[in-house]
Amino acid sequence: MQGNLPPEAQEKIEELQGLQETAQEVAVQKQEAESRLNESKSALDELENIDEETMMYRNVGELLVETNYDEAQEDLEDKVDTLEIRLETLEKQEDRIQQQFENLQEDLEELLGGGAMGGGPAGPGGPGAGGA
C-alpha cells in the first residue's frame, strides 16, 4: 500500500507514526505521574490525622529511616509540588504532540489529494488526545 505513495507522503506517514509512539510514551508517563501525585496527596491528607509526636518512617532505598512529622510533611509537600509541575509539563507536551499530529495529518491529506486519508487508528482523537 505505502509503496505507491510519493516519497514526501511516505515521510509524513513515518513522522505520524513517530508522533503516535511519542504520544503513547507521554500518556504512560502522565498516568504514572498522576498516580504518584494522588498517592502523595493522600499521604499528605493522612498526615493531618496523625499526632505530631507519632514515630514515622520514610523509605530511603531499601531502608526505612525514622523521620519526624515536620520533615515528613515538608518532603510530601515538595513531592506534590514537583509532581504537579511534572504533570503540567506532560500535559503541555501532549498538547504540542497533538497539534503536530493534526498538522502533519492535514499536510498528508493535501499531498494525497484531500480526503484520501480516512483517519487511521490514531486519528485526531488518537493517543494522548484524552484523559482517564
Short mmCIF file of N, CA, C and O in Angstrom, two decimals:
data_model
loop_
_atom_site.label_atom_id
_atom_site.label_comp_id
_atom_site.label_asym_id
_atom_site.label_seq_id
_atom_site.Cartn_x
_atom_site.Cartn_y
_atom_site.Cartn_z
N MET A 1 0.82 -1.18 0.00
CA MET A 1 0.00 0.00 0.00
C MET A 1 0.87 1.25 0.00
O MET A 1 0.69 2.13 -0.81
N GLN A 2 1.83 1.33 0.91
CA GLN A 2 2.63 2.53 1.01
C GLN A 2 3.69 2.61 -0.08
O GLN A 2 4.27 3.66 -0.28
N GLY A 3 3.91 1.53 -0.82
CA GLY A 3 4.90 1.53 -1.89
C GLY A 3 4.51 2.45 -3.03
O GLY A 3 5.36 2.91 -3.78
N ASN A 4 3.24 2.75 -3.21
CA ASN A 4 2.76 3.60 -4.28
C ASN A 4 2.75 5.08 -3.91
O ASN A 4 2.43 5.92 -4.73
N LEU A 5 3.06 5.40 -2.69
CA LEU A 5 3.00 6.78 -2.23
C LEU A 5 4.24 7.56 -2.65
O LEU A 5 5.33 7.01 -2.70
N PRO A 6 4.08 8.85 -2.91
CA PRO A 6 5.25 9.69 -3.18
C PRO A 6 6.15 9.73 -1.94
O PRO A 6 5.67 9.59 -0.82
N PRO A 7 7.44 9.95 -2.14
CA PRO A 7 8.38 9.95 -1.01
C PRO A 7 8.00 10.94 0.09
O PRO A 7 8.14 10.65 1.28
N GLU A 8 7.48 12.09 -0.30
CA GLU A 8 7.10 13.10 0.69
C GLU A 8 5.94 12.59 1.55
O GLU A 8 5.92 12.79 2.77
N ALA A 9 5.00 11.90 0.94
CA ALA A 9 3.86 11.34 1.69
C ALA A 9 4.34 10.23 2.61
O ALA A 9 3.89 10.13 3.76
N GLN A 10 5.26 9.41 2.12
CA GLN A 10 5.81 8.33 2.94
C GLN A 10 6.52 8.92 4.17
O GLN A 10 6.37 8.41 5.27
N GLU A 11 7.24 10.01 3.94
CA GLU A 11 7.94 10.67 5.04
C GLU A 11 6.95 11.19 6.08
O GLU A 11 7.17 11.05 7.29
N LYS A 12 5.85 11.76 5.62
CA LYS A 12 4.82 12.28 6.54
C LYS A 12 4.20 11.13 7.35
O LYS A 12 3.95 11.27 8.54
N ILE A 13 3.98 10.01 6.71
CA ILE A 13 3.41 8.85 7.40
C ILE A 13 4.37 8.37 8.48
O ILE A 13 3.96 8.06 9.61
N GLU A 14 5.65 8.33 8.16
CA GLU A 14 6.63 7.91 9.15
C GLU A 14 6.68 8.89 10.32
O GLU A 14 6.81 8.49 11.47
N GLU A 15 6.57 10.18 10.04
CA GLU A 15 6.54 11.19 11.10
C GLU A 15 5.30 11.00 11.97
O GLU A 15 5.37 11.11 13.20
N LEU A 16 4.16 10.72 11.33
CA LEU A 16 2.93 10.47 12.09
C LEU A 16 3.09 9.26 13.01
O LEU A 16 2.65 9.29 14.17
N GLN A 17 3.71 8.21 12.50
CA GLN A 17 3.91 7.01 13.31
C GLN A 17 4.84 7.31 14.49
O GLN A 17 4.60 6.85 15.61
N GLY A 18 5.88 8.11 14.24
CA GLY A 18 6.78 8.50 15.32
C GLY A 18 6.07 9.33 16.37
O GLY A 18 6.27 9.14 17.58
N LEU A 19 5.22 10.25 15.93
CA LEU A 19 4.45 11.07 16.87
C LEU A 19 3.48 10.22 17.68
O LEU A 19 3.26 10.47 18.86
N GLN A 20 2.91 9.22 17.03
CA GLN A 20 1.98 8.33 17.72
C GLN A 20 2.71 7.59 18.84
O GLN A 20 2.21 7.49 19.96
N GLU A 21 3.91 7.11 18.56
CA GLU A 21 4.70 6.42 19.59
C GLU A 21 5.06 7.36 20.73
O GLU A 21 4.95 7.01 21.89
N THR A 22 5.45 8.59 20.36
CA THR A 22 5.79 9.58 21.38
C THR A 22 4.57 9.90 22.24
O THR A 22 4.68 10.01 23.47
N ALA A 23 3.42 10.04 21.60
CA ALA A 23 2.18 10.34 22.33
C ALA A 23 1.86 9.22 23.32
O ALA A 23 1.43 9.48 24.45
N GLN A 24 2.08 7.98 22.92
CA GLN A 24 1.82 6.85 23.82
C GLN A 24 2.78 6.88 25.01
O GLN A 24 2.38 6.63 26.15
N GLU A 25 4.05 7.20 24.75
CA GLU A 25 5.03 7.28 25.84
C GLU A 25 4.66 8.39 26.82
O GLU A 25 4.74 8.19 28.03
N VAL A 26 4.27 9.53 26.30
CA VAL A 26 3.89 10.66 27.15
C VAL A 26 2.64 10.30 27.96
O VAL A 26 2.55 10.63 29.15
N ALA A 27 1.70 9.62 27.34
CA ALA A 27 0.47 9.22 28.04
C ALA A 27 0.80 8.29 29.21
O ALA A 27 0.22 8.42 30.30
N VAL A 28 1.73 7.38 29.02
CA VAL A 28 2.14 6.47 30.10
C VAL A 28 2.82 7.26 31.22
O VAL A 28 2.51 7.07 32.40
N GLN A 29 3.73 8.17 30.85
CA GLN A 29 4.40 8.99 31.86
C GLN A 29 3.40 9.85 32.63
O GLN A 29 3.51 10.01 33.85
N LYS A 30 2.41 10.37 31.92
CA LYS A 30 1.40 11.21 32.55
C LYS A 30 0.57 10.38 33.54
O LYS A 30 0.30 10.83 34.65
N GLN A 31 0.20 9.19 33.13
CA GLN A 31 -0.59 8.32 34.00
C GLN A 31 0.21 7.97 35.27
O GLN A 31 -0.33 7.98 36.38
N GLU A 32 1.50 7.69 35.11
CA GLU A 32 2.35 7.37 36.27
C GLU A 32 2.46 8.59 37.19
O GLU A 32 2.39 8.45 38.42
N ALA A 33 2.65 9.77 36.61
CA ALA A 33 2.76 10.99 37.41
C ALA A 33 1.46 11.26 38.16
O ALA A 33 1.48 11.66 39.33
N GLU A 34 0.33 11.07 37.49
CA GLU A 34 -0.97 11.28 38.15
C GLU A 34 -1.14 10.33 39.32
O GLU A 34 -1.62 10.71 40.38
N SER A 35 -0.75 9.08 39.12
CA SER A 35 -0.87 8.08 40.18
C SER A 35 0.01 8.44 41.38
O SER A 35 -0.45 8.41 42.53
N ARG A 36 1.25 8.81 41.10
CA ARG A 36 2.16 9.20 42.19
C ARG A 36 1.67 10.46 42.90
O ARG A 36 1.79 10.57 44.12
N LEU A 37 1.12 11.40 42.13
CA LEU A 37 0.59 12.63 42.72
C LEU A 37 -0.58 12.32 43.65
O LEU A 37 -0.66 12.83 44.77
N ASN A 38 -1.49 11.47 43.19
CA ASN A 38 -2.64 11.09 44.02
C ASN A 38 -2.19 10.39 45.30
O ASN A 38 -2.73 10.65 46.38
N GLU A 39 -1.20 9.52 45.20
CA GLU A 39 -0.67 8.83 46.38
C GLU A 39 -0.06 9.83 47.36
O GLU A 39 -0.27 9.74 48.57
N SER A 40 0.71 10.77 46.82
CA SER A 40 1.37 11.76 47.68
C SER A 40 0.36 12.68 48.35
O SER A 40 0.49 13.02 49.52
N LYS A 41 -0.67 13.08 47.61
CA LYS A 41 -1.72 13.92 48.19
C LYS A 41 -2.47 13.16 49.28
O LYS A 41 -2.80 13.73 50.32
N SER A 42 -2.74 11.88 49.04
CA SER A 42 -3.43 11.07 50.04
C SER A 42 -2.58 10.95 51.31
O SER A 42 -3.10 11.04 52.43
N ALA A 43 -1.28 10.74 51.13
CA ALA A 43 -0.39 10.64 52.28
C ALA A 43 -0.35 11.96 53.04
O ALA A 43 -0.36 11.97 54.28
N LEU A 44 -0.33 13.05 52.32
CA LEU A 44 -0.32 14.37 52.95
C LEU A 44 -1.62 14.61 53.72
O LEU A 44 -1.61 15.13 54.85
N ASP A 45 -2.74 14.21 53.13
CA ASP A 45 -4.04 14.32 53.82
C ASP A 45 -4.05 13.46 55.08
O ASP A 45 -4.55 13.88 56.13
N GLU A 46 -3.53 12.26 54.96
CA GLU A 46 -3.50 11.34 56.09
C GLU A 46 -2.60 11.88 57.20
O GLU A 46 -2.87 11.69 58.39
N LEU A 47 -1.55 12.57 56.82
CA LEU A 47 -0.62 13.14 57.79
C LEU A 47 -1.33 14.12 58.73
O LEU A 47 -0.96 14.25 59.90
N GLU A 48 -2.35 14.79 58.21
CA GLU A 48 -3.11 15.74 59.03
C GLU A 48 -3.85 15.04 60.17
O GLU A 48 -4.16 15.66 61.19
N ASN A 49 -4.12 13.74 60.03
CA ASN A 49 -4.84 12.98 61.04
C ASN A 49 -3.92 12.29 62.04
O ASN A 49 -4.39 11.57 62.91
N ILE A 50 -2.63 12.52 61.89
CA ILE A 50 -1.65 11.85 62.75
C ILE A 50 -1.11 12.85 63.76
O ILE A 50 -0.81 13.99 63.43
N ASP A 51 -0.98 12.39 64.98
CA ASP A 51 -0.40 13.22 66.03
C ASP A 51 1.06 13.53 65.68
O ASP A 51 1.79 12.66 65.20
N GLU A 52 1.46 14.76 65.94
CA GLU A 52 2.82 15.19 65.57
C GLU A 52 3.91 14.44 66.32
O GLU A 52 5.06 14.45 65.90
N GLU A 53 3.56 13.78 67.41
CA GLU A 53 4.55 13.04 68.19
C GLU A 53 4.67 11.58 67.74
O GLU A 53 5.52 10.85 68.25
N THR A 54 3.85 11.16 66.80
CA THR A 54 3.88 9.78 66.32
C THR A 54 5.19 9.51 65.60
O THR A 54 5.65 10.31 64.78
N MET A 55 5.80 8.37 65.90
CA MET A 55 7.04 7.99 65.24
C MET A 55 6.72 7.60 63.79
O MET A 55 5.78 6.85 63.54
N MET A 56 7.47 8.16 62.86
CA MET A 56 7.24 7.90 61.44
C MET A 56 8.54 7.45 60.78
O MET A 56 9.63 7.74 61.28
N TYR A 57 8.36 6.80 59.65
CA TYR A 57 9.49 6.32 58.88
C TYR A 57 9.28 6.67 57.41
O TYR A 57 8.15 6.81 56.95
N ARG A 58 10.39 6.80 56.69
CA ARG A 58 10.30 7.02 55.24
C ARG A 58 11.27 6.08 54.56
O ARG A 58 12.25 5.63 55.15
N ASN A 59 10.97 5.78 53.32
CA ASN A 59 11.83 4.90 52.53
C ASN A 59 13.06 5.66 52.06
O ASN A 59 12.95 6.76 51.53
N VAL A 60 14.20 5.02 52.25
CA VAL A 60 15.45 5.51 51.67
C VAL A 60 16.07 4.28 51.02
O VAL A 60 16.71 3.47 51.69
N GLY A 61 15.80 4.13 49.74
CA GLY A 61 16.26 2.93 49.06
C GLY A 61 15.56 1.71 49.64
O GLY A 61 14.34 1.63 49.67
N GLU A 62 16.35 0.79 50.15
CA GLU A 62 15.81 -0.44 50.73
C GLU A 62 15.56 -0.32 52.23
O GLU A 62 15.13 -1.27 52.86
N LEU A 63 15.83 0.85 52.80
CA LEU A 63 15.72 1.03 54.24
C LEU A 63 14.54 1.90 54.62
O LEU A 63 14.11 2.75 53.85
N LEU A 64 14.05 1.70 55.83
CA LEU A 64 13.10 2.62 56.44
C LEU A 64 13.88 3.41 57.48
O LEU A 64 14.52 2.84 58.36
N VAL A 65 13.83 4.73 57.36
CA VAL A 65 14.59 5.60 58.25
C VAL A 65 13.60 6.44 59.05
O VAL A 65 12.64 6.98 58.49
N GLU A 66 13.87 6.57 60.34
CA GLU A 66 12.99 7.36 61.19
C GLU A 66 13.01 8.82 60.75
O GLU A 66 14.04 9.36 60.35
N THR A 67 11.84 9.44 60.80
CA THR A 67 11.73 10.85 60.45
C THR A 67 10.73 11.49 61.40
O THR A 67 9.99 10.79 62.10
N ASN A 68 10.70 12.80 61.42
CA ASN A 68 9.72 13.46 62.29
C ASN A 68 8.59 14.03 61.44
O ASN A 68 8.66 14.06 60.21
N TYR A 69 7.57 14.49 62.11
CA TYR A 69 6.36 14.99 61.46
C TYR A 69 6.67 16.11 60.47
O TYR A 69 6.23 16.07 59.33
N ASP A 70 7.45 17.10 60.91
CA ASP A 70 7.73 18.26 60.06
C ASP A 70 8.50 17.86 58.80
O ASP A 70 8.21 18.36 57.71
N GLU A 71 9.49 16.98 58.97
CA GLU A 71 10.25 16.52 57.79
C GLU A 71 9.36 15.74 56.83
O GLU A 71 9.44 15.92 55.61
N ALA A 72 8.51 14.89 57.38
CA ALA A 72 7.60 14.10 56.54
C ALA A 72 6.66 15.02 55.78
O ALA A 72 6.45 14.85 54.57
N GLN A 73 6.12 16.01 56.46
CA GLN A 73 5.21 16.94 55.82
C GLN A 73 5.92 17.74 54.73
O GLN A 73 5.41 17.89 53.62
N GLU A 74 7.10 18.24 55.04
CA GLU A 74 7.86 19.02 54.06
C GLU A 74 8.22 18.17 52.84
O GLU A 74 8.09 18.63 51.69
N ASP A 75 8.66 16.94 53.08
CA ASP A 75 9.00 16.05 51.96
C ASP A 75 7.80 15.79 51.07
O ASP A 75 7.90 15.82 49.84
N LEU A 76 6.65 15.53 51.69
CA LEU A 76 5.44 15.26 50.90
C LEU A 76 4.98 16.50 50.13
O LEU A 76 4.58 16.39 48.98
N GLU A 77 5.05 17.65 50.76
CA GLU A 77 4.66 18.88 50.07
C GLU A 77 5.58 19.15 48.87
O GLU A 77 5.11 19.53 47.80
N ASP A 78 6.88 18.94 49.06
CA ASP A 78 7.83 19.10 47.95
C ASP A 78 7.53 18.12 46.83
O ASP A 78 7.58 18.48 45.65
N LYS A 79 7.22 16.89 47.21
CA LYS A 79 6.93 15.86 46.21
C LYS A 79 5.66 16.22 45.42
O LYS A 79 5.63 16.08 44.19
N VAL A 80 4.63 16.70 46.12
CA VAL A 80 3.38 17.11 45.46
C VAL A 80 3.66 18.26 44.49
O VAL A 80 3.21 18.24 43.34
N ASP A 81 4.42 19.26 44.94
CA ASP A 81 4.75 20.39 44.08
C ASP A 81 5.49 19.93 42.83
O ASP A 81 5.17 20.35 41.70
N THR A 82 6.48 19.08 43.02
CA THR A 82 7.28 18.58 41.89
C THR A 82 6.42 17.78 40.92
O THR A 82 6.53 17.96 39.70
N LEU A 83 5.56 16.94 41.45
CA LEU A 83 4.70 16.13 40.58
C LEU A 83 3.66 16.98 39.85
O LEU A 83 3.32 16.69 38.70
N GLU A 84 3.17 18.02 40.49
CA GLU A 84 2.22 18.91 39.80
C GLU A 84 2.91 19.62 38.63
O GLU A 84 2.32 19.75 37.55
N ILE A 85 4.14 20.04 38.84
CA ILE A 85 4.90 20.67 37.75
C ILE A 85 5.16 19.66 36.64
O ILE A 85 5.01 19.97 35.45
N ARG A 86 5.52 18.45 37.01
CA ARG A 86 5.78 17.39 36.02
C ARG A 86 4.52 17.10 35.21
O ARG A 86 4.57 16.96 33.99
N LEU A 87 3.40 17.03 35.88
CA LEU A 87 2.14 16.75 35.21
C LEU A 87 1.77 17.88 34.25
O LEU A 87 1.33 17.63 33.12
N GLU A 88 1.97 19.10 34.67
CA GLU A 88 1.69 20.25 33.81
C GLU A 88 2.57 20.22 32.56
O GLU A 88 2.11 20.47 31.45
N THR A 89 3.84 19.88 32.75
CA THR A 89 4.77 19.77 31.63
C THR A 89 4.33 18.68 30.65
O THR A 89 4.35 18.87 29.44
N LEU A 90 3.93 17.54 31.18
CA LEU A 90 3.47 16.44 30.33
C LEU A 90 2.20 16.81 29.57
O LEU A 90 2.03 16.43 28.41
N GLU A 91 1.30 17.55 30.21
CA GLU A 91 0.08 17.97 29.54
C GLU A 91 0.39 18.92 28.39
O GLU A 91 -0.20 18.83 27.31
N LYS A 92 1.34 19.83 28.61
CA LYS A 92 1.76 20.74 27.54
C LYS A 92 2.40 19.96 26.39
O LYS A 92 2.16 20.25 25.22
N GLN A 93 3.21 18.98 26.75
CA GLN A 93 3.85 18.14 25.74
C GLN A 93 2.80 17.37 24.94
O GLN A 93 2.89 17.27 23.72
N GLU A 94 1.80 16.87 25.63
CA GLU A 94 0.70 16.16 24.96
C GLU A 94 0.00 17.08 23.97
O GLU A 94 -0.30 16.67 22.84
N ASP A 95 -0.26 18.30 24.39
CA ASP A 95 -0.93 19.27 23.51
C ASP A 95 -0.09 19.57 22.27
O ASP A 95 -0.61 19.64 21.15
N ARG A 96 1.22 19.75 22.47
CA ARG A 96 2.11 20.03 21.33
C ARG A 96 2.14 18.86 20.36
O ARG A 96 2.08 19.04 19.14
N ILE A 97 2.22 17.66 20.89
CA ILE A 97 2.24 16.46 20.05
C ILE A 97 0.94 16.35 19.27
O ILE A 97 0.94 16.05 18.07
N GLN A 98 -0.18 16.60 19.94
CA GLN A 98 -1.48 16.53 19.27
C GLN A 98 -1.56 17.54 18.13
O GLN A 98 -2.03 17.23 17.04
N GLN A 99 -1.07 18.76 18.38
CA GLN A 99 -1.08 19.80 17.34
C GLN A 99 -0.19 19.40 16.17
O GLN A 99 -0.58 19.55 15.01
N GLN A 100 0.99 18.87 16.47
CA GLN A 100 1.90 18.42 15.41
C GLN A 100 1.24 17.30 14.60
O GLN A 100 1.34 17.26 13.37
N PHE A 101 0.57 16.39 15.30
CA PHE A 101 -0.09 15.27 14.64
C PHE A 101 -1.15 15.79 13.68
O PHE A 101 -1.23 15.36 12.53
N GLU A 102 -1.96 16.72 14.17
CA GLU A 102 -3.03 17.26 13.32
C GLU A 102 -2.46 18.00 12.11
O GLU A 102 -2.99 17.87 11.00
N ASN A 103 -1.40 18.77 12.33
CA ASN A 103 -0.78 19.50 11.21
C ASN A 103 -0.20 18.53 10.18
O ASN A 103 -0.38 18.73 8.97
N LEU A 104 0.48 17.50 10.66
CA LEU A 104 1.03 16.51 9.73
C LEU A 104 -0.07 15.78 8.98
O LEU A 104 0.07 15.50 7.78
N GLN A 105 -1.13 15.48 9.67
CA GLN A 105 -2.25 14.78 9.03
C GLN A 105 -2.85 15.64 7.92
O GLN A 105 -3.15 15.14 6.84
N GLU A 106 -3.00 16.94 8.20
CA GLU A 106 -3.52 17.86 7.18
C GLU A 106 -2.57 17.92 5.98
O GLU A 106 -3.02 17.89 4.82
N ASP A 107 -1.27 18.02 6.26
CA ASP A 107 -0.28 18.04 5.18
C ASP A 107 -0.37 16.79 4.32
O ASP A 107 -0.33 16.85 3.09
N LEU A 108 -0.50 15.66 4.99
CA LEU A 108 -0.58 14.38 4.26
C LEU A 108 -1.85 14.32 3.43
O LEU A 108 -1.81 13.87 2.27
N GLU A 109 -2.96 14.78 3.97
CA GLU A 109 -4.21 14.78 3.22
C GLU A 109 -4.09 15.65 1.97
O GLU A 109 -4.59 15.29 0.91
N GLU A 110 -3.40 16.79 2.11
CA GLU A 110 -3.19 17.66 0.95
C GLU A 110 -2.32 16.97 -0.09
O GLU A 110 -2.60 17.05 -1.28
N LEU A 111 -1.29 16.29 0.38
CA LEU A 111 -0.40 15.58 -0.54
C LEU A 111 -1.14 14.48 -1.30
O LEU A 111 -0.84 14.21 -2.46
N LEU A 112 -2.07 13.86 -0.62
CA LEU A 112 -2.78 12.74 -1.23
C LEU A 112 -4.06 13.18 -1.95
O LEU A 112 -4.87 12.36 -2.33
N GLY A 113 -4.23 14.46 -2.10
CA GLY A 113 -5.38 14.96 -2.86
C GLY A 113 -6.60 15.19 -2.01
O GLY A 113 -7.71 15.23 -2.52
N GLY A 114 -6.43 15.32 -0.71
CA GLY A 114 -7.54 15.64 0.18
C GLY A 114 -8.50 14.50 0.35
O GLY A 114 -8.86 13.83 -0.59
N GLY A 115 -8.86 14.25 1.58
CA GLY A 115 -9.88 13.25 1.88
C GLY A 115 -9.46 11.82 1.63
O GLY A 115 -10.15 10.90 2.00
N ALA A 116 -8.32 11.58 1.01
CA ALA A 116 -7.90 10.21 0.70
C ALA A 116 -7.49 9.47 1.97
O ALA A 116 -7.51 8.27 2.02
N MET A 117 -7.14 10.24 3.00
CA MET A 117 -6.73 9.60 4.24
C MET A 117 -7.93 9.52 5.16
O MET A 117 -8.44 10.52 5.62
N GLY A 118 -8.39 8.36 5.43
CA GLY A 118 -9.61 8.17 6.20
C GLY A 118 -9.43 8.24 7.69
O GLY A 118 -10.24 7.74 8.42
N GLY A 119 -8.36 8.85 8.19
CA GLY A 119 -8.14 8.97 9.63
C GLY A 119 -7.85 7.63 10.25
O GLY A 119 -8.72 7.01 10.79
N GLY A 120 -6.67 7.16 10.19
CA GLY A 120 -6.27 5.84 10.66
C GLY A 120 -6.57 5.60 12.12
O GLY A 120 -7.36 6.31 12.72
N PRO A 121 -5.91 4.61 12.71
CA PRO A 121 -6.23 4.23 14.08
C PRO A 121 -5.91 5.34 15.08
O PRO A 121 -6.50 5.41 16.13
N ALA A 122 -4.97 6.22 14.76
CA ALA A 122 -4.62 7.26 15.71
C ALA A 122 -5.56 8.44 15.54
O ALA A 122 -6.11 8.95 16.50
N GLY A 123 -5.77 8.89 14.34
CA GLY A 123 -6.68 9.99 14.04
C GLY A 123 -6.51 11.16 14.99
O GLY A 123 -5.67 11.13 15.86
N PRO A 124 -7.31 12.19 14.86
CA PRO A 124 -7.19 13.34 15.75
C PRO A 124 -7.51 12.99 17.19
O PRO A 124 -7.05 13.65 18.09
N GLY A 125 -8.27 11.97 17.42
CA GLY A 125 -8.59 11.57 18.78
C GLY A 125 -7.71 10.44 19.24
O GLY A 125 -8.06 9.69 20.13
N GLY A 126 -6.55 10.31 18.67
CA GLY A 126 -5.64 9.19 18.95
C GLY A 126 -4.99 9.29 20.31
O GLY A 126 -5.45 10.00 21.20
N PRO A 127 -3.87 8.58 20.49
CA PRO A 127 -3.20 8.51 21.78
C PRO A 127 -2.90 9.88 22.32
O PRO A 127 -2.45 10.77 21.62
N GLY A 128 -3.17 10.05 23.58
CA GLY A 128 -2.86 11.30 24.23
C GLY A 128 -3.90 12.38 24.01
O GLY A 128 -3.77 13.47 24.51
N ALA A 129 -4.96 12.09 23.26
CA ALA A 129 -5.95 13.11 22.97
C ALA A 129 -6.87 13.35 24.14
O ALA A 129 -7.36 14.44 24.33
N GLY A 130 -7.07 12.34 24.93
CA GLY A 130 -8.00 12.49 26.05
C GLY A 130 -7.32 12.19 27.35
O GLY A 130 -6.11 12.11 27.44
N GLY A 131 -8.09 12.01 28.34
CA GLY A 131 -7.54 11.64 29.64
C GLY A 131 -8.21 10.38 30.10
O GLY A 131 -8.88 9.69 29.35
N ALA A 132 -8.06 10.09 31.35
CA ALA A 132 -8.69 8.95 32.01
C ALA A 132 -8.20 7.72 31.40
O ALA A 132 -7.74 6.82 31.66
#
